[in-house]
Coordinates of C-alpha atoms in Angstrom, one line a residue:
X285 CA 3.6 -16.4 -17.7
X286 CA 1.8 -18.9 -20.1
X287 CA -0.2 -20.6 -16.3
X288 CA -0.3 -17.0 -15.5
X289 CA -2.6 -15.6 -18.6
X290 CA -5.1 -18.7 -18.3
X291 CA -5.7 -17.7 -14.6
X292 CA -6.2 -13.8 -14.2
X293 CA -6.3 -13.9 -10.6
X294 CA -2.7 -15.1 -10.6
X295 CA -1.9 -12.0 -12.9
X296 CA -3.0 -9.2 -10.6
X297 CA -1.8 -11.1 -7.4
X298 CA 2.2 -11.2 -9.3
X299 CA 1.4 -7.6 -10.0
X300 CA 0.7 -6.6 -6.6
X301 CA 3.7 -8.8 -5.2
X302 CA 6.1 -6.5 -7.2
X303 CA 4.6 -3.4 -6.6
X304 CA 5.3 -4.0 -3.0
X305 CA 8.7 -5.8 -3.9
X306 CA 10.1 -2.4 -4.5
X307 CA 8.7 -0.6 -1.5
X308 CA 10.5 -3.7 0.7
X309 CA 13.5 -2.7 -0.9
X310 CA 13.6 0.7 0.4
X311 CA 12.3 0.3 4.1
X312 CA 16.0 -1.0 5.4
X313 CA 18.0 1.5 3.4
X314 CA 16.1 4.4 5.0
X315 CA 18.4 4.9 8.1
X316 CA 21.5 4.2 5.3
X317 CA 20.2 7.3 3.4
X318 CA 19.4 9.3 6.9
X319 CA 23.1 8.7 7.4
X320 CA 24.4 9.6 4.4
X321 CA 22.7 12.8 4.0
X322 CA 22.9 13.6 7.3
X323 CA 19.0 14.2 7.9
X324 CA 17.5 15.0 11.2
X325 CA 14.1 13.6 12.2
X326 CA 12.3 16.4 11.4
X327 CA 14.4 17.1 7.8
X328 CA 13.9 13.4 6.9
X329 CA 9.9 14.1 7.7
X330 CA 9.9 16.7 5.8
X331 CA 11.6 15.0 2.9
X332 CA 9.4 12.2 2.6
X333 CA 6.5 14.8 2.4
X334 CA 7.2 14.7 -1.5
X335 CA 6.2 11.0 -2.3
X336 CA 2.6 12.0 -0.9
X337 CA 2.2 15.0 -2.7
X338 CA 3.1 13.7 -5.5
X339 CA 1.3 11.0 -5.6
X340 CA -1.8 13.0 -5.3
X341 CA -1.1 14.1 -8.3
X342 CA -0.7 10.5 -9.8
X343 CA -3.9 9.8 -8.4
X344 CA -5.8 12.5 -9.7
X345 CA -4.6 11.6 -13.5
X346 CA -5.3 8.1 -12.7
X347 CA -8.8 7.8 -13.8
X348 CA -8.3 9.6 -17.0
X349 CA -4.9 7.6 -17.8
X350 CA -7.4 4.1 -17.4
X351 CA -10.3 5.6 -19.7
X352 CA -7.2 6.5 -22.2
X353 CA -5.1 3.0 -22.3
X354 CA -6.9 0.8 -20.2
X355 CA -6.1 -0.8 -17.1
X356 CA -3.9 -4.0 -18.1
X357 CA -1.9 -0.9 -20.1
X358 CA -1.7 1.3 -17.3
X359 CA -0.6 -1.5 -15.1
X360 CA 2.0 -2.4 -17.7
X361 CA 2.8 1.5 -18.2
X362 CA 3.0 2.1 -14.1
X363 CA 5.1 -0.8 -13.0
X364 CA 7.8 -0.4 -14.6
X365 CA 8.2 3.3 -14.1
X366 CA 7.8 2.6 -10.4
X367 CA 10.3 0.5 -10.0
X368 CA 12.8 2.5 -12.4
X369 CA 12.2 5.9 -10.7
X370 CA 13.3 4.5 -7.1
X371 CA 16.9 3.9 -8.5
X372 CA 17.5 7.9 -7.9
X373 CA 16.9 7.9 -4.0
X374 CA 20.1 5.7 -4.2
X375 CA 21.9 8.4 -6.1
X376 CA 20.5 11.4 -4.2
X377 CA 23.5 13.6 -3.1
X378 CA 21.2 16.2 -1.0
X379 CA 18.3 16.5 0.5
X380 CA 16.8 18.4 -2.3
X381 CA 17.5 15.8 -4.8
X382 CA 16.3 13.0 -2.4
X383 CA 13.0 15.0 -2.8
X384 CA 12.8 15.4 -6.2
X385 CA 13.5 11.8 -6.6
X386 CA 10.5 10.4 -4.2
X387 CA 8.2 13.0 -5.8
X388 CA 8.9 11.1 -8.8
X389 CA 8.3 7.8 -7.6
X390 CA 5.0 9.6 -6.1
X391 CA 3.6 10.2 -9.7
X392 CA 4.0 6.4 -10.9
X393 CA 2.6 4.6 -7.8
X394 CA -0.6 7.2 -8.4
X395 CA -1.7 5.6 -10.9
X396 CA -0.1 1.9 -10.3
X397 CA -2.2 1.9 -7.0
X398 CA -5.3 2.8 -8.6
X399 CA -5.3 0.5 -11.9
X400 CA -4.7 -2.7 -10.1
X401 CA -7.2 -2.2 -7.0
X402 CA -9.5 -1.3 -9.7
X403 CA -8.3 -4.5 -11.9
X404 CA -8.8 -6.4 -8.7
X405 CA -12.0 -5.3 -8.1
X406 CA -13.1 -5.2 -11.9
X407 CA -11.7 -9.3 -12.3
X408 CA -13.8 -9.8 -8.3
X409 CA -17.1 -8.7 -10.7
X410 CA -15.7 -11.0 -13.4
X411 CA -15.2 -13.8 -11.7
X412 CA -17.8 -13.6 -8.8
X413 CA -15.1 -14.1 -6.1
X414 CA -13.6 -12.2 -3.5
X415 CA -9.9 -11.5 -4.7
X416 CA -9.0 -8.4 -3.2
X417 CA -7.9 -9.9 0.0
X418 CA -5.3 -12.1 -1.2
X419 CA -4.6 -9.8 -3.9
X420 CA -3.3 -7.4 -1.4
X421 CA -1.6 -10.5 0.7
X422 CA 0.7 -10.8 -2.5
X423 CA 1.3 -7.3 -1.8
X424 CA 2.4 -8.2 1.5
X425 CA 4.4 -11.3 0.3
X426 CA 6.4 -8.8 -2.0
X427 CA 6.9 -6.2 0.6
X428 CA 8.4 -8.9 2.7
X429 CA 11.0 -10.5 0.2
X430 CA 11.5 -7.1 -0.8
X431 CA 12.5 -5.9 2.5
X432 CA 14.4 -9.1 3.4
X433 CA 16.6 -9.1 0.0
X434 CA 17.1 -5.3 1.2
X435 CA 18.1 -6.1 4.6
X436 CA 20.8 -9.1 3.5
X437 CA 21.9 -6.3 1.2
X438 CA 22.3 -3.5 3.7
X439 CA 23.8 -6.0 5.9
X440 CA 26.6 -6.9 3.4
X441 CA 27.7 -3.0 3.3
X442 CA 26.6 -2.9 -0.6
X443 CA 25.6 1.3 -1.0
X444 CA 22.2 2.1 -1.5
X445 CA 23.2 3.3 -5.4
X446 CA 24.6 -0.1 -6.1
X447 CA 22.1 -2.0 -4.5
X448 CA 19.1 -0.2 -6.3
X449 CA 20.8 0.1 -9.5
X450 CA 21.3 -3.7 -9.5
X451 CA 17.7 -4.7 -8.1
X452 CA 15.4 -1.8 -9.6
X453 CA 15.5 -3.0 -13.7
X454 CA 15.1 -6.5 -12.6
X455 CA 11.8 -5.9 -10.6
X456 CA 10.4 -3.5 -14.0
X457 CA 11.6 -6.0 -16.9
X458 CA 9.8 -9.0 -14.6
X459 CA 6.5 -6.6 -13.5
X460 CA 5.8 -5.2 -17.1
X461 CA 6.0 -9.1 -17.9
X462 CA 3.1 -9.9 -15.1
X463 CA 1.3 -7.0 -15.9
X464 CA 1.5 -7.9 -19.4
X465 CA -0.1 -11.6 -18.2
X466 CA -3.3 -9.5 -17.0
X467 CA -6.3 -9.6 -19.2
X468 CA -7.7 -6.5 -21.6
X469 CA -11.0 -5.6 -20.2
X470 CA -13.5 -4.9 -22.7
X471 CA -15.7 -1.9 -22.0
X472 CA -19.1 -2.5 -22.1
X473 CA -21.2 1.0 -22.9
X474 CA -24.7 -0.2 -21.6
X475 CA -23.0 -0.4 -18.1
X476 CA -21.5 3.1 -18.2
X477 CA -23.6 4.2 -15.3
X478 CA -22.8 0.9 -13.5
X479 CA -21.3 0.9 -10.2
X480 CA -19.3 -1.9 -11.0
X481 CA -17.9 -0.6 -14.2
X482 CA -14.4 0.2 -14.1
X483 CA -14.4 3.0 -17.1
X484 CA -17.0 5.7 -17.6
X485 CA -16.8 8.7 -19.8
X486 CA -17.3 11.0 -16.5
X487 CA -14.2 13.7 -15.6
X488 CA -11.7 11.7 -13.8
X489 CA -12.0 12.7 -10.7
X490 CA -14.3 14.2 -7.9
X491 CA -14.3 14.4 -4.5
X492 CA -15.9 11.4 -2.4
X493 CA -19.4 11.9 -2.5
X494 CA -21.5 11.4 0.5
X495 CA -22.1 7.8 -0.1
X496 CA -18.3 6.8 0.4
X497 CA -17.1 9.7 2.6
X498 CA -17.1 7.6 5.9
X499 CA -16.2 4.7 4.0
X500 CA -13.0 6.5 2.4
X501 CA -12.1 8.2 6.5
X502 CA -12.5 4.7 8.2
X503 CA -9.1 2.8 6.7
X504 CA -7.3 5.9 7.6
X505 CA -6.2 5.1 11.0
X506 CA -4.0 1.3 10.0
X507 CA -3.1 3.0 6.9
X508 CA -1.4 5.5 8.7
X509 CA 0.3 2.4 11.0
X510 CA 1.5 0.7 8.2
X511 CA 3.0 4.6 6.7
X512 CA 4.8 4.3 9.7
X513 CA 5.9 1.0 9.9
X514 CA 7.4 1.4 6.7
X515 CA 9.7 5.0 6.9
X516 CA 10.1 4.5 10.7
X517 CA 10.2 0.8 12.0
X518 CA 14.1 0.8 10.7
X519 CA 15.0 4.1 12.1
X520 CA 13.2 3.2 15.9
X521 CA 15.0 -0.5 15.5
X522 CA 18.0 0.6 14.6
X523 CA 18.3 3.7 17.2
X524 CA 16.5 3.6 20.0
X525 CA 16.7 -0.6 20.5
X526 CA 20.6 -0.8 18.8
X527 CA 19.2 -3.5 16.3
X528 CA 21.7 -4.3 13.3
X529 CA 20.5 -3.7 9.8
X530 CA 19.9 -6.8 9.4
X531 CA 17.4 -7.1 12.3
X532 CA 15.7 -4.3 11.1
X533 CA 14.7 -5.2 7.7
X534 CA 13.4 -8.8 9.6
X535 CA 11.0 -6.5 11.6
X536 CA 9.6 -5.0 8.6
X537 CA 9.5 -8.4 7.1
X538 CA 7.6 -10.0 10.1
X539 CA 5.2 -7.1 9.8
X540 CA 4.6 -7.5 6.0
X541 CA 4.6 -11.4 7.2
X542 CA 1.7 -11.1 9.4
X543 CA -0.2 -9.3 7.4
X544 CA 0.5 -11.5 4.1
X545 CA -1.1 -14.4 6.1
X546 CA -4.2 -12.4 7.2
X547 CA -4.5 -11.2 4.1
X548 CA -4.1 -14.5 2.3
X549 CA -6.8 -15.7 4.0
X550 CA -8.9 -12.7 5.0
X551 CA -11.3 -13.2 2.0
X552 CA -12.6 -16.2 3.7
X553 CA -12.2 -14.5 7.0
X554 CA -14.9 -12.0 5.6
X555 CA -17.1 -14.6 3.6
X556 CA -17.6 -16.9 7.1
X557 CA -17.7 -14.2 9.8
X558 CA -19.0 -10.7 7.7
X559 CA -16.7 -7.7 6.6
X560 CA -17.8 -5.8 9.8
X561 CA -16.4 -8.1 12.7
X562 CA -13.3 -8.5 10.3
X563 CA -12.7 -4.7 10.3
X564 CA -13.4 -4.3 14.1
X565 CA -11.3 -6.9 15.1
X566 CA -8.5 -6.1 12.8
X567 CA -8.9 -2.1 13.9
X568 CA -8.5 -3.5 17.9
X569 CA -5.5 -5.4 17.0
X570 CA -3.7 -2.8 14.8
X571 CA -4.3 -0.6 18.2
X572 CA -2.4 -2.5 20.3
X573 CA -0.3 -3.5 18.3
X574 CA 1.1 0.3 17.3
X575 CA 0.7 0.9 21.1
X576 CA 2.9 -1.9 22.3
X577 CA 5.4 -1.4 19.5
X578 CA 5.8 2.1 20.9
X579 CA 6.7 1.2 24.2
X580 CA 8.4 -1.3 23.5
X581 CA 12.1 -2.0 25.3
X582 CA 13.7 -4.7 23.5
X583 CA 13.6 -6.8 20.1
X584 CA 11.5 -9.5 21.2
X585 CA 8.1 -7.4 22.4
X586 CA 9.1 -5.1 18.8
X587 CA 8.8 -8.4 17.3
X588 CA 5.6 -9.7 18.5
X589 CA 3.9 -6.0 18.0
X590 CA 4.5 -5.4 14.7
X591 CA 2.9 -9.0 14.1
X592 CA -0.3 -7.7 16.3
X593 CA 0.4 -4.2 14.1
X594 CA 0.5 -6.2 10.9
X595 CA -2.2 -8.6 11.1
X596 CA -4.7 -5.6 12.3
X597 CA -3.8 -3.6 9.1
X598 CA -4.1 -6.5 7.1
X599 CA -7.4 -6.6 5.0
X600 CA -9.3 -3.3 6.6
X601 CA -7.9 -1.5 3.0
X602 CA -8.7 -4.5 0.8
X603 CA -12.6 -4.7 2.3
X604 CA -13.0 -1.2 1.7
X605 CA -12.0 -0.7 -1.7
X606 CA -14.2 -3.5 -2.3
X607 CA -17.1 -1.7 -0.8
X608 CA -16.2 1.5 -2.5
X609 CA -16.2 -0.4 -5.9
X610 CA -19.7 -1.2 -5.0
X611 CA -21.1 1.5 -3.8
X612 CA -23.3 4.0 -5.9
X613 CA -21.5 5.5 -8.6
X614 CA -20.4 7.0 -12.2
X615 CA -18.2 3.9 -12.3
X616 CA -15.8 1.5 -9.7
X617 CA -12.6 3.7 -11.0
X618 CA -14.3 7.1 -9.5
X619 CA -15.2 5.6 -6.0
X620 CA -11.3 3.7 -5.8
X621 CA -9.5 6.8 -7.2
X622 CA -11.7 8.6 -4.3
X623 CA -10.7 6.2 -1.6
X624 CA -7.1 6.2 -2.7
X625 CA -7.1 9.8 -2.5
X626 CA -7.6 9.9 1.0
X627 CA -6.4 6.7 2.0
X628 CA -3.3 6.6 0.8
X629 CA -2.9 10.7 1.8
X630 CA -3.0 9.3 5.1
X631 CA -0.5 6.3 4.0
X632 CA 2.1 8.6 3.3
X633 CA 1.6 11.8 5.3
X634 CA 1.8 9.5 8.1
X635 CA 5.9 9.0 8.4
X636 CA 6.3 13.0 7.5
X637 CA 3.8 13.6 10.5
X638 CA 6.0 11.3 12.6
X639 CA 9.3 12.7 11.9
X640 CA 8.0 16.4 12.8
X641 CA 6.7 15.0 15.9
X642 CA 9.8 12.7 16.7
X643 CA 11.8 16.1 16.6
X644 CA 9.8 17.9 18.5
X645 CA 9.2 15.4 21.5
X646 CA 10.7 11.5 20.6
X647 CA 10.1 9.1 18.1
X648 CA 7.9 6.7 20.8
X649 CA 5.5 9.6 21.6
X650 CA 5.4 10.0 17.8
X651 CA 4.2 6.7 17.1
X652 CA 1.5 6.7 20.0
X653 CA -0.2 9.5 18.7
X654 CA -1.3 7.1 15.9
X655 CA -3.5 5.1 18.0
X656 CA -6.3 7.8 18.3
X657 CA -5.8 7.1 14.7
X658 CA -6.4 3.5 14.8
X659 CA -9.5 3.9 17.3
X660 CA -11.4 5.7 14.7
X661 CA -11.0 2.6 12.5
X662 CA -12.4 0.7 15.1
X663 CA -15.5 3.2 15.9
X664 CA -16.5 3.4 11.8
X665 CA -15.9 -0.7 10.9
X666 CA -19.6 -0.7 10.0
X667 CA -18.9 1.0 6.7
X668 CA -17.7 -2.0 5.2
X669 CA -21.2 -4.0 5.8
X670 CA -22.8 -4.2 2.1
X671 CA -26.6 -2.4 2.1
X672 CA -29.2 -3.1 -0.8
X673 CA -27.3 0.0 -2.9
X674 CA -24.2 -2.1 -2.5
X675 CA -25.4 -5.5 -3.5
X676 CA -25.2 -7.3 -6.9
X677 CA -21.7 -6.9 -8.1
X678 CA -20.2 -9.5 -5.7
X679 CA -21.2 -13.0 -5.1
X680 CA -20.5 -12.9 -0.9

């Protein structure tokens, strides 16, 4: 941690890899808990409606948390609880209790989500350098050794109590010890009313004003894409192409791959060809790639759409919270908390959507009703293009 605290970009890029490590962990045990519960598409939709509602609550709180403690503390605060909380989904008896249990989890990664993208996009004013990008590429790294490590697990026949109960503490001791590594931000008060101020004495939250409305409805399409990918790309693997648990945490993983590469690199993607041709082209390929994945009859074409799906979501969230963090303002937390709030609405309404919609008709119609979705990403990429209000903050 000692390389760590002398580099702050390497701090928020470790916590962002184990934010997502946990999340990896649970895609390949969702058809494990379907199972055992006994869950039908449309009560296993249902279910998973509590993680979204609750974490609408986490991110309404969220900006008032940061003003109280800070965002290193709320990252250090967040992480751990995150990770701790998703133990009881593993011990869930019911479906009731299964809810319960993700609407706690919904509460911590509220306010996780929206102290490090504003940490990211507070250290990107810092620093004059694009981080986001690759800070949510570490998020897709984690996501991927997360779901792998689930996957070998799952594989092996270890229960989804054991396997969390073993894997959960480890992930908080190590993330409060990264988020710990992050520096403490010192509030400046003669750049309250700065757009690239993190921390502003303003209520916590309002809705998005009409400077970042469009901005905040454009990621919702691949956001919903990768909701799905996440609480469905088992389920469809496993049941409707007979792949092993094993396969079925690799898909994830080779979706979390493509967009950790993408991502990795999508800040200087964006600096050599412009935010706007990044978004388009990554809204076209998320398209297809949700389309293809849909229809698709055996492993192999699965395999090479969720790449297409994975490197089209990759950086459309990232550019946008950097633009929102830019845009006119009380301060960077209001516009990111305003973002998350619908973003990440659509993030995880998207796999309760699905599941109602999978009972109803099938799980492959389900999934191709997300790329209307995807289209409007592609039609509204131009909100990410920086304008004179937006300038300053960032060197591009």
């Amino acid at each position: 941690m000692k390389l760590i605290r002398h580099r702050p970009e390497f701090a928020i890029f470790t916590v962002f890899f184990f934010v997502a490590t946990v999340l990896g962990h649970w895609v390949p045990r969702i058809p494990d808990i379907k199972e055992k519960l006994a869950l039908s598409d449309s009560a296993l939709g249902f279910t998973l409606l509590a993680l979204p509602l609750a974490t609408m609550l986490g991110l309404a709180a969220a900006a008032w948390v940061i003003r109280q403690i800070g965002l290193r503390n709320s990252c250090r605060l967040a992480l751990p609880m995150w990770a701790l909380l998703f133990i009881l989904p593993g011990l869930a008896a019911n479906q009731l209790q299964l809810m319960l249990a993700l609407a706690a989890t919904g509460m911590a990664v509220g306010l996780m989500e929206t102290a490090m993208n504003t940490e990211a996009a507070r250290l990107e004013n810092v620093t004059g350098r694009r981080l986001m990008s690759r800070s949510h590429g570490f998020w897709s790294l984690g996501s991927m050794f997360g779901a792998m490590s689930g996957a070998f697990v799952a594989d092996a026949g270890i229960s989804v109590a054991r396997h969390f109960l073993l894997a959960m503490p480890v992930i908080a001791v190590v993330g409060y010890l990264a988020a710990s590594a992050l520096p403490v931000e010192i509030k400046d008060a003669s750049r309250t009313g700065d757009s690239c101020d993190p921390v502003s004495s303003e209520p916590c939250f309002r809705l998005p004003t009409a400077t970042i409305l469009m901005l905040c409805i454009m990621p919702l399409g691949v956001l919903m894409i990768e909701g799905a990918f996440v609480d469905w790309s088992a389920i469809f693997m496993r049941e409707h192409l007979s792949a092993t648990p094993l396969i079925t945490g690799i898909t994830y993983a080779t979706f979390a791959s493509a967009m950790a590469v993408v991502r990795l690199s999508g800040d200087s993607l964006a600096s050599r060809f412009g935010d706007y041709q990044v978004v388009l082209w990554s809204g076209i390929a998320a398209t297809l790639g949700i389309l293809l994945f849909a229809l698709a009859s055996n492993t192999l074409v699965a395999l090479f759409a969720a790449v297409l799906a994975g490197a089209g979501s990759a950086v459309v969230f990232p550019l946008a919270v950097t633009a929102a963090a830019n845009r006119p303002g009380k301060s960077a937390a209001d516009n990111v908390v305003s973002l998350n709030m619908i973003a990440f609405t659509a993030f995880f309404l998207a796999p309760p959507l699905v599941g109602f919609l999978s009972e109803a008709f099938s799980l492959r119609i389900a999934l191709l009703t997300l790329v209307p979705a995807a289209i409007v990403t592609v039609l509204l990429a131009g909100e990410v293009q920086p304008t004179g209000n937006r300038a300053g903050c960032i060197r591009r």
